Amino acid sequence: MHLFLIFVPEEVSFMNKWVSVVLCICGLGLGGMMLTGDSDGGRVLIENAPYITDGKINPNHEGKVVIVADKMATEEPAADEELGISFDSPILKRNVHVMVEKGSGSDIKRSWESMASSNIARMYKSAPPVITFYGVVKAGDFILDKTLLKKFAAGVNVNSLPRTVSYKGTPLYHETESGIHYLTNREQSLVFPHLDGDYRISYTKSSLEENQEKTLVGIQKGNRLLGEGTVDGIEFFGQEWNGILTRENILKNNDNFDFVLTVLGYVLSVALIAGGIYSFKKS
């Protein structure tokens, strides 16, 4: 009969205990935040917000949260002026991916990595950055600030890319992969694949339609409707809803969303604490 003994270094056991303590502290901290968090302030602002259906700007509402229920009108579409590209959309996102090589010799692996990653952006500075462009959109007399427009989804792929375009003097070529259209700095070839540092650009746009009805909750600042700011000492974030919603429906939707977040927060808090206790006992 053989007896095998496993020795756990004291350093490993000590480190595990510290990890356990950190997990418990994080769980308790999250639980405390859930208990002391105040979402009622934003609710009060919406409860007292003027409800505007005629699109008119009232100077008496300056700096206050207002609800604007109206049709959207795009006065100027978004444009990527650097590449001279514009589409019939108030929001246009330039997505950029760079070919990254890893390994050496016969073990080289290539993959497309997004320039949205700060590490990739630092490594490949010659590639264009990821940017979201905004046009001019109005709801009645209100101009939607980009802090509110950025809450609109911009996930519709653009397939009608121009055939002749360049970036900083470098000609770009058209290619398609998996139904997505790209502009790339390397001409498509059956012999030479994309190499390290090559980049390709695609665009996504908003699905917002002209005269589409929306209900917006934002902060009135001059003739602009802001998507974030501080009102009466309360940090407020704007909202956009499809269709014309009553104030009661907006509050109900927010309450439902807050309830889901609260439940998830408490579940995560309990999981962190339980994981910390279990890990502490095991170590």
mmCIF file of N, CA, C and O in Angstrom, residues 190-227:
data_model
loop_
_atom_site.group_PDB
_atom_site.id
_atom_site.type_symbol
_atom_site.label_atom_id
_atom_site.label_comp_id
_atom_site.label_asym_id
_atom_site.label_seq_id
_atom_site.Cartn_x
_atom_site.Cartn_y
_atom_site.Cartn_z
ATOM 1 N N LEU A 190 -5.750 36.009 -54.755
ATOM 2 C CA LEU A 190 -5.837 34.586 -54.422
ATOM 3 C C LEU A 190 -4.491 34.037 -53.965
ATOM 4 O O LEU A 190 -4.412 32.977 -53.347
ATOM 5 N N VAL A 191 -3.417 34.769 -54.285
ATOM 6 C CA VAL A 191 -2.067 34.299 -53.970
ATOM 7 C C VAL A 191 -1.573 34.853 -52.644
ATOM 8 O O VAL A 191 -1.078 34.118 -51.783
ATOM 9 N N PHE A 192 -1.720 36.165 -52.454
ATOM 10 C CA PHE A 192 -1.189 36.803 -51.253
ATOM 11 C C PHE A 192 -2.328 37.152 -50.299
ATOM 12 O O PHE A 192 -3.186 37.967 -50.625
ATOM 13 N N PRO A 193 -2.353 36.550 -49.118
ATOM 14 C CA PRO A 193 -3.413 36.852 -48.149
ATOM 15 C C PRO A 193 -3.117 38.173 -47.442
ATOM 16 O O PRO A 193 -2.071 38.792 -47.649
ATOM 17 N N HIS A 194 -4.020 38.580 -46.609
ATOM 18 C CA HIS A 194 -3.766 39.766 -45.792
ATOM 19 C C HIS A 194 -2.604 39.468 -44.834
ATOM 20 O O HIS A 194 -2.512 38.390 -44.254
ATOM 21 N N LEU A 195 -1.743 40.470 -44.668
ATOM 22 C CA LEU A 195 -0.572 40.320 -43.810
ATOM 23 C C LEU A 195 -0.705 41.176 -42.561
ATOM 24 O O LEU A 195 -1.614 41.995 -42.444
ATOM 25 N N ASP A 196 0.216 40.987 -41.650
ATOM 26 C CA ASP A 196 0.215 41.724 -40.395
ATOM 27 C C ASP A 196 0.180 43.228 -40.656
ATOM 28 O O ASP A 196 0.986 43.758 -41.415
ATOM 29 N N GLY A 197 -0.763 43.914 -40.029
ATOM 30 C CA GLY A 197 -0.877 45.356 -40.193
ATOM 31 C C GLY A 197 -1.887 45.791 -41.232
ATOM 32 O O GLY A 197 -2.262 46.972 -41.277
ATOM 33 N N ASP A 198 -2.316 44.871 -42.103
ATOM 34 C CA ASP A 198 -3.371 45.215 -43.053
ATOM 35 C C ASP A 198 -4.655 45.527 -42.279
ATOM 36 O O ASP A 198 -4.919 44.938 -41.220
ATOM 37 N N TYR A 199 -5.446 46.430 -42.803
ATOM 38 C CA TYR A 199 -6.688 46.772 -42.124
ATOM 39 C C TYR A 199 -7.855 46.776 -43.106
ATOM 40 O O TYR A 199 -7.678 46.869 -44.320
ATOM 41 N N ARG A 200 -9.036 46.645 -42.555
ATOM 42 C CA ARG A 200 -10.235 46.749 -43.370
ATOM 43 C C ARG A 200 -11.326 47.476 -42.582
ATOM 44 O O ARG A 200 -11.392 47.382 -41.358
ATOM 45 N N ILE A 201 -12.141 48.200 -43.314
ATOM 46 C CA ILE A 201 -13.133 49.089 -42.721
ATOM 47 C C ILE A 201 -14.535 48.657 -43.146
ATOM 48 O O ILE A 201 -14.769 48.358 -44.319
ATOM 49 N N SER A 202 -15.436 48.609 -42.206
ATOM 50 C CA SER A 202 -16.846 48.388 -42.509
ATOM 51 C C SER A 202 -17.655 49.456 -41.783
ATOM 52 O O SER A 202 -17.154 50.125 -40.879
ATOM 53 N N TYR A 203 -18.897 49.593 -42.178
ATOM 54 C CA TYR A 203 -19.749 50.618 -41.566
ATOM 55 C C TYR A 203 -21.071 49.999 -41.107
ATOM 56 O O TYR A 203 -21.613 49.101 -41.749
ATOM 57 N N THR A 204 -21.565 50.516 -39.994
ATOM 58 C CA THR A 204 -22.913 50.199 -39.549
ATOM 59 C C THR A 204 -23.637 51.528 -39.339
ATOM 60 O O THR A 204 -23.018 52.546 -39.013
ATOM 61 N N LYS A 205 -24.940 51.495 -39.518
ATOM 62 C CA LYS A 205 -25.718 52.722 -39.394
ATOM 63 C C LYS A 205 -26.950 52.484 -38.534
ATOM 64 O O LYS A 205 -27.285 51.346 -38.181
ATOM 65 N N SER A 206 -27.636 53.562 -38.226
ATOM 66 C CA SER A 206 -28.838 53.477 -37.406
ATOM 67 C C SER A 206 -30.024 53.010 -38.244
ATOM 68 O O SER A 206 -30.107 53.263 -39.450
ATOM 69 N N SER A 207 -30.937 52.331 -37.579
ATOM 70 C CA SER A 207 -32.164 51.889 -38.248
ATOM 71 C C SER A 207 -33.268 52.939 -38.131
ATOM 72 O O SER A 207 -34.402 52.699 -38.539
ATOM 73 N N LEU A 208 -32.920 54.099 -37.568
ATOM 74 C CA LEU A 208 -33.903 55.162 -37.388
ATOM 75 C C LEU A 208 -34.467 55.596 -38.737
ATOM 76 O O LEU A 208 -33.732 55.908 -39.673
ATOM 77 N N GLU A 209 -35.774 55.617 -38.827
ATOM 78 C CA GLU A 209 -36.436 55.999 -40.069
ATOM 79 C C GLU A 209 -36.947 57.432 -39.983
ATOM 80 O O GLU A 209 -37.231 57.949 -38.900
ATOM 81 N N GLU A 210 -37.029 58.074 -41.154
ATOM 82 C CA GLU A 210 -37.546 59.436 -41.208
ATOM 83 C C GLU A 210 -38.992 59.460 -40.725
ATOM 84 O O GLU A 210 -39.801 58.598 -41.070
ATOM 85 N N ASN A 211 -39.284 60.445 -39.886
ATOM 86 C CA ASN A 211 -40.623 60.624 -39.303
ATOM 87 C C ASN A 211 -41.022 59.499 -38.350
ATOM 88 O O ASN A 211 -42.211 59.345 -38.047
ATOM 89 N N GLN A 212 -40.034 58.741 -37.898
ATOM 90 C CA GLN A 212 -40.343 57.698 -36.919
ATOM 91 C C GLN A 212 -40.695 58.338 -35.583
ATOM 92 O O GLN A 212 -40.036 59.266 -35.126
ATOM 93 N N GLU A 213 -41.744 57.842 -34.956
ATOM 94 C CA GLU A 213 -42.171 58.389 -33.681
ATOM 95 C C GLU A 213 -41.331 57.815 -32.545
ATOM 96 O O GLU A 213 -41.106 56.607 -32.474
ATOM 97 N N LYS A 214 -40.869 58.703 -31.674
ATOM 98 C CA LYS A 214 -40.094 58.294 -30.513
ATOM 99 C C LYS A 214 -40.462 59.165 -29.329
ATOM 100 O O LYS A 214 -40.944 60.298 -29.488
ATOM 101 N N THR A 215 -40.226 58.608 -28.150
ATOM 102 C CA THR A 215 -40.376 59.369 -26.922
ATOM 103 C C THR A 215 -38.991 59.516 -26.302
ATOM 104 O O THR A 215 -38.322 58.522 -26.031
ATOM 105 N N LEU A 216 -38.568 60.748 -26.132
ATOM 106 C CA LEU A 216 -37.223 61.041 -25.640
ATOM 107 C C LEU A 216 -37.293 61.688 -24.259
ATOM 108 O O LEU A 216 -38.161 62.531 -24.004
ATOM 109 N N VAL A 217 -36.376 61.284 -23.398
ATOM 110 C CA VAL A 217 -36.261 61.895 -22.080
ATOM 111 C C VAL A 217 -34.842 62.443 -21.973
ATOM 112 O O VAL A 217 -33.862 61.698 -22.050
ATOM 113 N N GLY A 218 -34.720 63.748 -21.862
ATOM 114 C CA GLY A 218 -33.402 64.360 -21.827
ATOM 115 C C GLY A 218 -33.428 65.673 -21.069
ATOM 116 O O GLY A 218 -34.432 66.056 -20.460
ATOM 117 N N ILE A 219 -32.304 66.367 -21.117
ATOM 118 C CA ILE A 219 -32.150 67.644 -20.413
ATOM 119 C C ILE A 219 -32.146 68.769 -21.434
ATOM 120 O O ILE A 219 -31.359 68.742 -22.387
ATOM 121 N N GLN A 220 -33.015 69.743 -21.246
ATOM 122 C CA GLN A 220 -33.095 70.873 -22.182
ATOM 123 C C GLN A 220 -31.936 71.829 -21.925
ATOM 124 O O GLN A 220 -31.754 72.329 -20.824
ATOM 125 N N LYS A 221 -31.158 72.081 -22.981
ATOM 126 C CA LYS A 221 -30.044 73.021 -22.904
ATOM 127 C C LYS A 221 -30.079 73.870 -24.165
ATOM 128 O O LYS A 221 -29.628 73.443 -25.229
ATOM 129 N N GLY A 222 -30.664 75.068 -24.053
ATOM 130 C CA GLY A 222 -30.870 75.886 -25.240
ATOM 131 C C GLY A 222 -31.865 75.191 -26.154
ATOM 132 O O GLY A 222 -32.959 74.815 -25.740
ATOM 133 N N ASN A 223 -31.437 74.973 -27.403
ATOM 134 C CA ASN A 223 -32.307 74.239 -28.332
ATOM 135 C C ASN A 223 -31.897 72.782 -28.486
ATOM 136 O O ASN A 223 -32.359 72.093 -29.396
ATOM 137 N N ARG A 224 -31.056 72.320 -27.578
ATOM 138 C CA ARG A 224 -30.559 70.950 -27.649
ATOM 139 C C ARG A 224 -31.168 70.102 -26.539
ATOM 140 O O ARG A 224 -31.503 70.596 -25.449
ATOM 141 N N LEU A 225 -31.270 68.820 -26.831
ATOM 142 C CA LEU A 225 -31.758 67.841 -25.857
ATOM 143 C C LEU A 225 -30.587 66.931 -25.513
ATOM 144 O O LEU A 225 -30.125 66.141 -26.348
ATOM 145 N N LEU A 226 -30.077 67.064 -24.282
ATOM 146 C CA LEU A 226 -28.890 66.326 -23.849
ATOM 147 C C LEU A 226 -29.253 64.951 -23.325
ATOM 148 O O LEU A 226 -30.322 64.741 -22.758
ATOM 149 N N GLY A 227 -28.295 64.016 -23.478
ATOM 150 C CA GLY A 227 -28.502 62.657 -23.013
ATOM 151 C C GLY A 227 -27.885 62.371 -21.664
ATOM 152 O O GLY A 227 -28.041 61.280 -21.116
#
